[in-house]
Amino acid sequence: MLKEISKVNLADSPIATISIGMEGEILFLNKAAIKLLGQVAIGENFNSFISDQPIVDVIQSSTAAKLALDEGAELKILKLKNGREIYISIFCSPAIDQCKTLFIRDIDARIKYIWQVKRQLEMELLLRKSNHIQNGNLNEALKEIAITASKTIQVARVNIWEIDEGFLSIRSLINYDERKGGCMENLVLYRNHFP
């Protein structure tokens, strides 16, 4: 009776909850788990959803990543049915009656944000050491900043603009497009053409 009451309570939980047998076979999963994983059948082996890809040391040792985890949980990479892989916080309860219950939370966005901030800090450090910036070589410094920005925020095109004194036009100081081989001819955009 207690097991049935427990399953009813877990079925509507917003936290993905999965019960597995001692061999990893799925015995129960709630709506949140189905929404997270995709259509999963009872009896499938849950271990096949855990990626064997190692977690990058920078993330593994990150205090921010550890703070994203639930208390007592582990950071894992989950392979979804649609082929995507996401970072999860997974807590495994102690085995009772040859059954473990897993509580899973999607923390992918948080971990990717941590990774992005880490990359931005690394790029900022590289720019601080730049000879072009330190020596005041403006054109080369702007080119280096555009290329670094492109890599850091993962976009193909970056422009650095200057506004004229009368606010009638903007002129690109750097027109960088990775897809077109790097720096291209600078542009001038006039206010009356782009009100």
Coordinates of N, CA and C in Angstrom, one line a residue:
M1 N 0.8 -1.2 0.0 CA 0.0 0.0 0.0 C 0.9 1.3 0.0
L2 N 1.9 1.3 0.9 CA 2.8 2.4 1.0 C 3.5 2.7 -0.4
K3 N 3.9 1.6 -1.1 CA 4.6 1.8 -2.4 C 3.7 2.4 -3.4
E4 N 2.4 2.0 -3.4 CA 1.5 2.6 -4.3 C 1.2 4.1 -4.0
I5 N 1.1 4.4 -2.8 CA 0.9 5.8 -2.4 C 2.1 6.6 -2.8
S6 N 3.3 6.1 -2.6 CA 4.6 6.7 -3.0 C 4.6 7.0 -4.5
K7 N 4.2 6.0 -5.3 CA 4.3 6.1 -6.7 C 3.3 7.2 -7.2
V8 N 2.1 7.3 -6.6 CA 1.1 8.3 -6.9 C 1.7 9.7 -6.7
N9 N 2.4 9.9 -5.5 CA 3.0 11.2 -5.2 C 4.1 11.5 -6.2
L10 N 4.9 10.5 -6.5 CA 6.0 10.8 -7.4 C 5.6 11.0 -8.9
A11 N 4.4 10.4 -9.3 CA 4.0 10.5 -10.6 C 3.7 11.9 -11.1
D12 N 3.3 12.8 -10.2 CA 3.0 14.2 -10.5 C 4.1 15.1 -10.1
S13 N 5.2 14.6 -9.6 CA 6.3 15.5 -9.1 C 6.9 16.2 -10.3
P14 N 7.3 17.5 -10.2 CA 7.9 18.2 -11.3 C 9.4 17.8 -11.5
I15 N 9.9 17.0 -10.6 CA 11.3 16.5 -10.7 C 11.2 15.1 -11.4
A16 N 12.0 15.0 -12.4 CA 12.1 13.7 -13.1 C 12.5 12.6 -12.1
T17 N 11.6 11.6 -12.0 CA 11.8 10.5 -11.0 C 11.7 9.2 -11.7
I18 N 12.8 8.3 -11.5 CA 12.8 7.0 -12.2 C 13.2 6.0 -11.1
S19 N 12.5 4.9 -11.1 CA 12.9 3.8 -10.2 C 13.5 2.7 -11.1
I20 N 14.6 2.2 -10.7 CA 15.3 1.2 -11.5 C 15.6 0.0 -10.6
G21 N 15.7 -1.2 -11.3 CA 16.1 -2.4 -10.6 C 17.6 -2.4 -10.4
M22 N 18.1 -3.5 -9.8 CA 19.5 -3.6 -9.5 C 20.4 -3.7 -10.7
E23 N 19.8 -4.1 -11.9 CA 20.6 -4.2 -13.1 C 20.4 -2.9 -14.0
G24 N 19.7 -2.0 -13.5 CA 19.5 -0.7 -14.2 C 18.2 -0.6 -15.0
E25 N 17.4 -1.7 -15.0 CA 16.2 -1.7 -15.7 C 15.2 -0.8 -15.1
I26 N 14.5 0.0 -16.0 CA 13.5 1.0 -15.5 C 12.2 0.3 -15.1
L27 N 11.8 0.5 -13.9 CA 10.6 -0.1 -13.3 C 9.5 0.9 -13.3
F28 N 9.8 2.2 -13.1 CA 8.8 3.3 -13.0 C 9.4 4.6 -13.5
L29 N 8.7 5.4 -14.2 CA 9.1 6.8 -14.4 C 7.9 7.7 -14.5
N30 N 8.1 8.9 -14.0 CA 7.0 9.8 -13.9 C 6.9 10.7 -15.1
K31 N 5.9 11.6 -15.2 CA 5.6 12.4 -16.4 C 6.9 13.3 -16.6
A32 N 7.5 13.8 -15.6 CA 8.6 14.7 -15.8 C 9.8 14.0 -16.4
A33 N 10.0 12.7 -16.0 CA 11.0 11.9 -16.6 C 10.8 11.6 -18.1
I34 N 9.5 11.3 -18.4 CA 9.2 11.1 -19.8 C 9.4 12.4 -20.6
K35 N 9.0 13.5 -20.0 CA 9.2 14.8 -20.7 C 10.7 15.1 -20.9
L36 N 11.5 14.7 -20.0 CA 13.0 15.0 -20.1 C 13.6 14.0 -21.1
L37 N 13.4 12.7 -20.9 CA 14.1 11.7 -21.7 C 13.5 11.5 -23.1
G38 N 12.2 11.7 -23.2 CA 11.5 11.3 -24.4 C 10.7 10.0 -24.1
Q39 N 10.1 9.4 -25.1 CA 9.3 8.2 -24.9 C 10.3 7.0 -24.5
V40 N 10.1 6.6 -23.3 CA 11.0 5.5 -22.7 C 10.1 4.4 -22.3
A41 N 10.5 3.2 -22.5 CA 9.7 2.0 -22.1 C 10.2 1.4 -20.8
I42 N 9.2 1.0 -20.0 CA 9.5 0.2 -18.8 C 10.3 -1.0 -19.3
G43 N 11.4 -1.3 -18.5 CA 12.3 -2.4 -18.8 C 13.6 -2.0 -19.6
E44 N 13.5 -0.8 -20.2 CA 14.8 -0.3 -20.8 C 15.8 -0.1 -19.7
N45 N 17.1 -0.2 -20.1 CA 18.2 0.0 -19.2 C 18.5 1.4 -19.0
F46 N 18.4 2.0 -17.9 CA 18.6 3.4 -17.7 C 20.1 3.7 -17.9
N47 N 21.0 2.8 -17.6 CA 22.4 3.1 -17.8 C 22.8 3.5 -19.2
S48 N 21.9 3.0 -20.2 CA 22.2 3.4 -21.6 C 22.0 4.9 -21.9
F49 N 21.3 5.5 -20.9 CA 21.1 7.0 -21.1 C 22.2 7.8 -20.5
I50 N 23.1 7.2 -19.7 CA 24.2 8.0 -19.1 C 25.4 7.9 -20.1
S51 N 25.8 9.1 -20.5 CA 26.9 9.2 -21.4 C 28.2 8.7 -20.8
D52 N 29.1 8.1 -21.6 CA 30.4 7.7 -21.1 C 31.4 8.7 -21.4
Q53 N 31.0 9.8 -22.0 CA 31.9 11.0 -22.4 C 32.3 11.6 -21.0
P54 N 33.6 11.8 -20.9 CA 34.1 12.4 -19.6 C 33.7 13.9 -19.5
I55 N 33.4 14.3 -18.3 CA 33.0 15.7 -18.1 C 34.3 16.5 -18.0
V56 N 34.4 17.6 -18.7 CA 35.6 18.4 -18.8 C 36.0 18.8 -17.4
D57 N 37.3 18.7 -17.1 CA 37.9 19.0 -15.8 C 37.5 20.4 -15.3
V58 N 37.5 21.4 -16.2 CA 37.1 22.8 -15.8 C 35.7 22.8 -15.2
I59 N 34.8 22.0 -15.8 CA 33.4 22.0 -15.2 C 33.4 21.2 -14.0
Q60 N 34.0 20.0 -14.0 CA 34.0 19.1 -12.9 C 34.5 19.7 -11.6
S61 N 35.6 20.6 -11.8 CA 36.2 21.2 -10.6 C 35.6 22.6 -10.3
S62 N 34.7 23.1 -11.1 CA 34.1 24.4 -10.9 C 33.2 24.4 -9.6
T63 N 33.5 25.4 -8.8 CA 32.6 25.6 -7.6 C 31.2 26.0 -8.0
A64 N 31.1 26.8 -9.1 CA 29.7 27.2 -9.6 C 29.0 25.9 -10.0
A65 N 29.6 25.0 -10.7 CA 29.0 23.8 -11.2 C 28.5 23.0 -10.0
K66 N 29.4 22.9 -8.9 CA 29.0 22.1 -7.7 C 27.8 22.8 -7.0
L67 N 27.7 24.1 -7.1 CA 26.6 24.8 -6.5 C 25.3 24.5 -7.3
A68 N 25.4 24.2 -8.5 CA 24.2 23.9 -9.4 C 23.6 22.5 -9.0
L69 N 24.4 21.7 -8.4 CA 23.9 20.3 -8.1 C 23.1 20.3 -6.8
D70 N 22.1 19.4 -6.8 CA 21.4 19.2 -5.5 C 22.3 18.5 -4.5
E71 N 22.0 18.7 -3.2 CA 22.9 18.2 -2.2 C 22.9 16.7 -2.3
G72 N 24.1 16.1 -2.3 CA 24.3 14.7 -2.5 C 24.2 14.1 -3.9
A73 N 23.9 15.0 -4.8 CA 23.8 14.6 -6.2 C 25.1 14.6 -7.0
E74 N 25.1 13.9 -8.1 CA 26.3 13.9 -9.0 C 26.0 14.6 -10.3
L75 N 27.1 15.1 -10.9 CA 27.0 15.7 -12.2 C 27.2 14.6 -13.3
K76 N 26.3 14.5 -14.2 CA 26.4 13.5 -15.2 C 25.9 14.1 -16.5
I77 N 26.2 13.4 -17.6 CA 25.8 13.8 -18.9 C 24.7 12.8 -19.3
L78 N 23.5 13.2 -19.7 CA 22.4 12.4 -20.0 C 22.2 12.4 -21.5
K79 N 22.1 11.2 -22.1 CA 21.8 11.1 -23.6 C 20.3 11.0 -23.7
L80 N 19.7 12.0 -24.4 CA 18.3 11.9 -24.6 C 17.9 11.1 -25.8
K81 N 16.6 10.7 -25.9 CA 16.2 9.9 -27.1 C 16.4 10.6 -28.4
N82 N 16.3 12.0 -28.4 CA 16.5 12.7 -29.6 C 17.9 12.9 -30.0
G83 N 18.9 12.4 -29.2 CA 20.3 12.4 -29.6 C 21.1 13.5 -28.8
R84 N 20.3 14.5 -28.3 CA 21.0 15.6 -27.5 C 21.6 15.0 -26.3
E85 N 22.7 15.7 -25.8 CA 23.2 15.3 -24.5 C 23.1 16.6 -23.6
I86 N 22.7 16.4 -22.4 CA 22.6 17.5 -21.4 C 23.2 17.1 -20.1
Y87 N 23.6 18.2 -19.4 CA 24.1 18.0 -18.0 C 23.0 17.9 -17.1
I88 N 23.1 17.0 -16.1 CA 22.0 16.8 -15.2 C 22.6 16.7 -13.8
S89 N 21.8 17.0 -12.8 CA 22.0 16.7 -11.4 C 21.2 15.5 -11.1
I90 N 21.9 14.4 -10.7 CA 21.2 13.1 -10.4 C 21.5 12.6 -9.0
F91 N 20.4 12.4 -8.3 CA 20.5 11.9 -6.9 C 19.9 10.5 -6.9
C92 N 20.7 9.6 -6.3 CA 20.2 8.2 -6.3 C 20.0 7.8 -4.8
S93 N 18.7 7.4 -4.6 CA 18.4 7.0 -3.2 C 19.0 5.6 -2.9
P94 N 19.2 5.3 -1.6 CA 19.6 4.0 -1.3 C 18.6 2.9 -1.8
A95 N 19.1 1.7 -2.1 CA 18.3 0.6 -2.6 C 17.4 0.1 -1.5
I96 N 16.1 0.0 -1.9 CA 15.1 -0.6 -1.0 C 14.3 -1.6 -1.8
D97 N 14.2 -2.8 -1.3 CA 13.5 -3.9 -2.0 C 14.1 -4.1 -3.4
Q98 N 15.4 -4.1 -3.6 CA 16.0 -4.3 -4.9 C 15.7 -3.2 -5.9
C99 N 15.4 -2.0 -5.4 CA 15.0 -0.9 -6.3 C 15.7 0.4 -5.8
K100 N 16.2 1.2 -6.8 CA 16.7 2.5 -6.4 C 15.8 3.5 -7.1
T101 N 15.7 4.7 -6.5 CA 15.0 5.8 -7.1 C 15.9 6.9 -7.5
L102 N 15.8 7.4 -8.7 CA 16.7 8.4 -9.2 C 15.9 9.7 -9.3
F103 N 16.5 10.8 -8.8 CA 15.8 12.1 -9.0 C 16.7 12.9 -9.9
I104 N 16.2 13.4 -11.0 CA 17.0 14.0 -12.0 C 16.5 15.4 -12.3
R105 N 17.5 16.4 -12.3 CA 17.2 17.8 -12.7 C 18.1 18.2 -13.9
D106 N 17.5 18.8 -14.9 CA 18.2 19.3 -16.0 C 18.9 20.6 -15.6
I107 N 20.2 20.6 -15.6 CA 21.0 21.8 -15.2 C 21.9 22.2 -16.4
D108 N 21.5 21.8 -17.6 CA 22.3 22.0 -18.8 C 22.6 23.5 -19.0
A109 N 21.5 24.3 -18.9 CA 21.7 25.8 -19.2 C 22.7 26.4 -18.2
R110 N 22.6 26.0 -16.9 CA 23.5 26.6 -15.9 C 24.9 26.2 -16.2
I111 N 25.2 24.9 -16.5 CA 26.5 24.4 -16.8 C 27.1 25.1 -18.0
K112 N 26.3 25.2 -19.1 CA 26.8 25.9 -20.3 C 27.0 27.4 -20.0
Y113 N 26.3 28.0 -19.2 CA 26.5 29.4 -18.8 C 27.9 29.5 -18.1
I114 N 28.1 28.6 -17.1 CA 29.4 28.6 -16.4 C 30.6 28.4 -17.4
W115 N 30.4 27.5 -18.4 CA 31.4 27.3 -19.4 C 31.7 28.5 -20.2
Q116 N 30.6 29.2 -20.6 CA 30.7 30.4 -21.4 C 31.4 31.5 -20.6
V117 N 31.1 31.7 -19.3 CA 31.8 32.7 -18.5 C 33.2 32.4 -18.4
K118 N 33.5 31.1 -18.2 CA 35.0 30.7 -18.1 C 35.7 31.0 -19.4
R119 N 35.1 30.7 -20.5 CA 35.7 31.1 -21.8 C 35.9 32.6 -22.0
Q120 N 34.9 33.3 -21.5 CA 35.0 34.8 -21.6 C 36.2 35.3 -20.8
L121 N 36.3 34.8 -19.6 CA 37.4 35.2 -18.7 C 38.8 34.8 -19.3
E122 N 38.9 33.7 -19.9 CA 40.1 33.3 -20.6 C 40.4 34.2 -21.8
M123 N 39.4 34.5 -22.5 CA 39.7 35.4 -23.7 C 40.0 36.8 -23.2
E124 N 39.4 37.3 -22.1 CA 39.7 38.6 -21.6 C 41.2 38.6 -21.1
L125 N 41.6 37.5 -20.5 CA 43.0 37.4 -20.1 C 44.0 37.5 -21.3
L126 N 43.6 36.8 -22.4 CA 44.4 36.8 -23.6 C 44.5 38.3 -24.1
L127 N 43.4 39.0 -24.2 CA 43.4 40.3 -24.7 C 44.2 41.3 -23.8
R128 N 44.2 41.0 -22.5 CA 45.0 41.9 -21.6 C 46.5 41.7 -21.9
K129 N 46.9 40.6 -22.4 CA 48.3 40.3 -22.7 C 48.7 40.7 -24.1
S130 N 47.7 41.2 -24.9 CA 48.0 41.5 -26.3 C 49.0 42.7 -26.5
N131 N 50.0 42.4 -27.3 CA 51.0 43.5 -27.6 C 50.3 44.6 -28.4
H132 N 49.4 44.3 -29.2 CA 48.7 45.3 -30.0 C 48.0 46.3 -29.1
I133 N 47.3 45.8 -28.1 CA 46.5 46.6 -27.2 C 47.5 47.4 -26.3
Q134 N 48.5 46.7 -25.8 CA 49.4 47.4 -24.9 C 50.2 48.5 -25.6
N135 N 50.5 48.3 -26.9 CA 51.3 49.3 -27.6 C 50.5 50.3 -28.4
G136 N 49.1 50.2 -28.2 CA 48.3 51.2 -28.8 C 48.1 51.1 -30.3
N137 N 48.4 50.0 -30.9 CA 48.2 49.7 -32.3 C 46.7 49.5 -32.6
L138 N 46.0 50.6 -32.8 CA 44.5 50.5 -32.8 C 43.9 49.6 -33.8
N139 N 44.3 49.6 -35.0 CA 43.7 48.8 -36.0 C 43.9 47.3 -35.8
E140 N 45.2 46.9 -35.4 CA 45.5 45.5 -35.1 C 44.8 45.1 -33.8
A141 N 44.7 46.0 -32.8 CA 44.0 45.7 -31.6 C 42.5 45.5 -31.8
L142 N 41.9 46.3 -32.6 CA 40.5 46.1 -32.9 C 40.2 44.8 -33.7
K143 N 41.1 44.5 -34.6 CA 41.0 43.2 -35.3 C 41.1 42.0 -34.3
E144 N 42.0 42.1 -33.4 CA 42.2 41.0 -32.4 C 41.0 41.0 -31.5
I145 N 40.4 42.1 -31.1 CA 39.2 42.1 -30.3 C 38.1 41.5 -31.0
A146 N 37.9 41.8 -32.3 CA 36.8 41.3 -33.1 C 36.9 39.8 -33.2
I147 N 38.1 39.3 -33.5 CA 38.3 37.8 -33.7 C 38.0 37.1 -32.3
T148 N 38.5 37.7 -31.2 CA 38.3 37.1 -29.9 C 36.9 37.1 -29.5
A149 N 36.2 38.2 -29.8 CA 34.7 38.3 -29.5 C 34.0 37.2 -30.3
S150 N 34.3 37.1 -31.6 CA 33.7 36.1 -32.5 C 33.8 34.7 -31.9
K151 N 35.0 34.3 -31.4 CA 35.2 33.0 -30.8 C 34.5 32.9 -29.5
T152 N 34.6 33.9 -28.7 CA 34.0 33.8 -27.3 C 32.5 33.7 -27.3
I153 N 31.8 34.5 -28.1 CA 30.3 34.4 -28.1 C 29.8 33.6 -29.2
Q154 N 30.7 32.9 -30.0 CA 30.4 31.9 -31.0 C 29.4 32.4 -32.0
V155 N 29.9 33.6 -32.7 CA 29.2 34.1 -33.8 C 30.2 34.3 -34.9
A156 N 29.7 34.2 -36.2 CA 30.7 34.3 -37.3 C 31.1 35.7 -37.6
R157 N 30.2 36.7 -37.4 CA 30.4 38.0 -37.8 C 30.4 39.0 -36.6
V158 N 31.4 39.9 -36.6 CA 31.6 40.9 -35.6 C 32.0 42.2 -36.3
N159 N 31.3 43.3 -36.0 CA 31.7 44.6 -36.5 C 31.9 45.5 -35.3
I160 N 32.9 46.4 -35.4 CA 33.1 47.5 -34.4 C 32.9 48.8 -35.2
W161 N 32.0 49.6 -34.6 CA 31.5 50.8 -35.3 C 31.9 52.1 -34.6
E162 N 32.0 53.1 -35.4 CA 32.3 54.5 -34.9 C 31.1 55.4 -35.4
I163 N 30.5 56.2 -34.5 CA 29.5 57.1 -34.9 C 30.1 58.5 -35.2
D164 N 29.7 59.1 -36.4 CA 30.2 60.4 -36.7 C 29.7 61.4 -35.7
E165 N 30.3 62.6 -35.7 CA 30.0 63.7 -34.7 C 28.5 64.1 -34.9
G166 N 28.0 64.2 -36.1 CA 26.6 64.7 -36.3 C 25.6 63.6 -36.2
F167 N 26.0 62.4 -35.8 CA 25.1 61.2 -35.7 C 24.3 61.0 -37.1
L168 N 25.0 61.2 -38.2 CA 24.4 61.1 -39.5 C 24.8 59.7 -40.1
S169 N 25.9 59.1 -39.6 CA 26.3 57.8 -40.1 C 27.2 57.1 -39.1
I170 N 27.3 55.8 -39.4 CA 28.2 55.0 -38.6 C 29.2 54.3 -39.6
R171 N 30.4 54.2 -39.2 CA 31.5 53.6 -40.0 C 32.1 52.4 -39.3
S172 N 32.2 51.3 -40.0 CA 32.9 50.2 -39.3 C 34.4 50.4 -39.3
L173 N 34.9 50.2 -38.1 CA 36.4 50.2 -37.9 C 36.9 48.8 -38.2
I174 N 36.1 47.8 -37.9 CA 36.5 46.4 -38.2 C 35.2 45.7 -38.7
N175 N 35.3 45.0 -39.8 CA 34.2 44.3 -40.4 C 34.7 42.8 -40.6
Y176 N 34.5 42.0 -39.5 CA 35.1 40.7 -39.5 C 34.0 39.7 -39.7
D177 N 34.2 38.7 -40.7 CA 33.3 37.7 -41.0 C 34.1 36.4 -41.2
E178 N 34.0 35.5 -40.2 CA 34.8 34.2 -40.3 C 34.5 33.4 -41.5
R179 N 33.2 33.4 -41.9 CA 32.7 32.6 -43.0 C 33.3 33.1 -44.3
K180 N 33.7 34.4 -44.4 CA 34.3 35.0 -45.6 C 35.8 35.2 -45.5
G181 N 36.4 34.6 -44.6 CA 37.9 34.6 -44.5 C 38.5 35.6 -43.6
G182 N 37.7 36.3 -42.8 CA 38.3 37.2 -41.9 C 37.8 38.6 -42.1
C183 N 38.8 39.6 -42.0 CA 38.4 41.0 -42.1 C 38.1 41.4 -43.6
M184 N 37.0 42.1 -43.7 CA 36.6 42.6 -45.0 C 36.6 44.1 -45.1
E185 N 36.3 44.6 -46.3 CA 36.2 46.1 -46.4 C 35.3 46.7 -45.5
N186 N 35.7 47.8 -44.9 CA 34.8 48.5 -43.9 C 33.6 49.1 -44.6
L187 N 32.5 49.3 -43.8 CA 31.3 49.8 -44.3 C 30.9 51.2 -43.7
V188 N 30.1 51.9 -44.4 CA 29.5 53.2 -43.9 C 28.0 53.0 -44.0
L189 N 27.3 53.2 -43.0 CA 25.8 53.2 -43.0 C 25.3 54.6 -42.6
Y190 N 24.4 55.1 -43.5 CA 23.9 56.4 -43.3 C 22.5 56.4 -42.6
R191 N 22.4 57.3 -41.7 CA 21.1 57.4 -40.9 C 19.9 57.5 -41.8
N192 N 20.0 58.3 -42.9 CA 18.8 58.5 -43.7 C 18.4 57.3 -44.5
H193 N 19.3 56.3 -44.6 CA 19.0 55.0 -45.2 C 18.5 54.0 -44.2
F194 N 18.8 54.2 -43.0 CA 18.3 53.3 -41.9 C 17.8 54.1 -40.7
P195 N 16.6 54.8 -41.0 CA 16.0 55.6 -39.9 C 15.7 54.9 -38.6

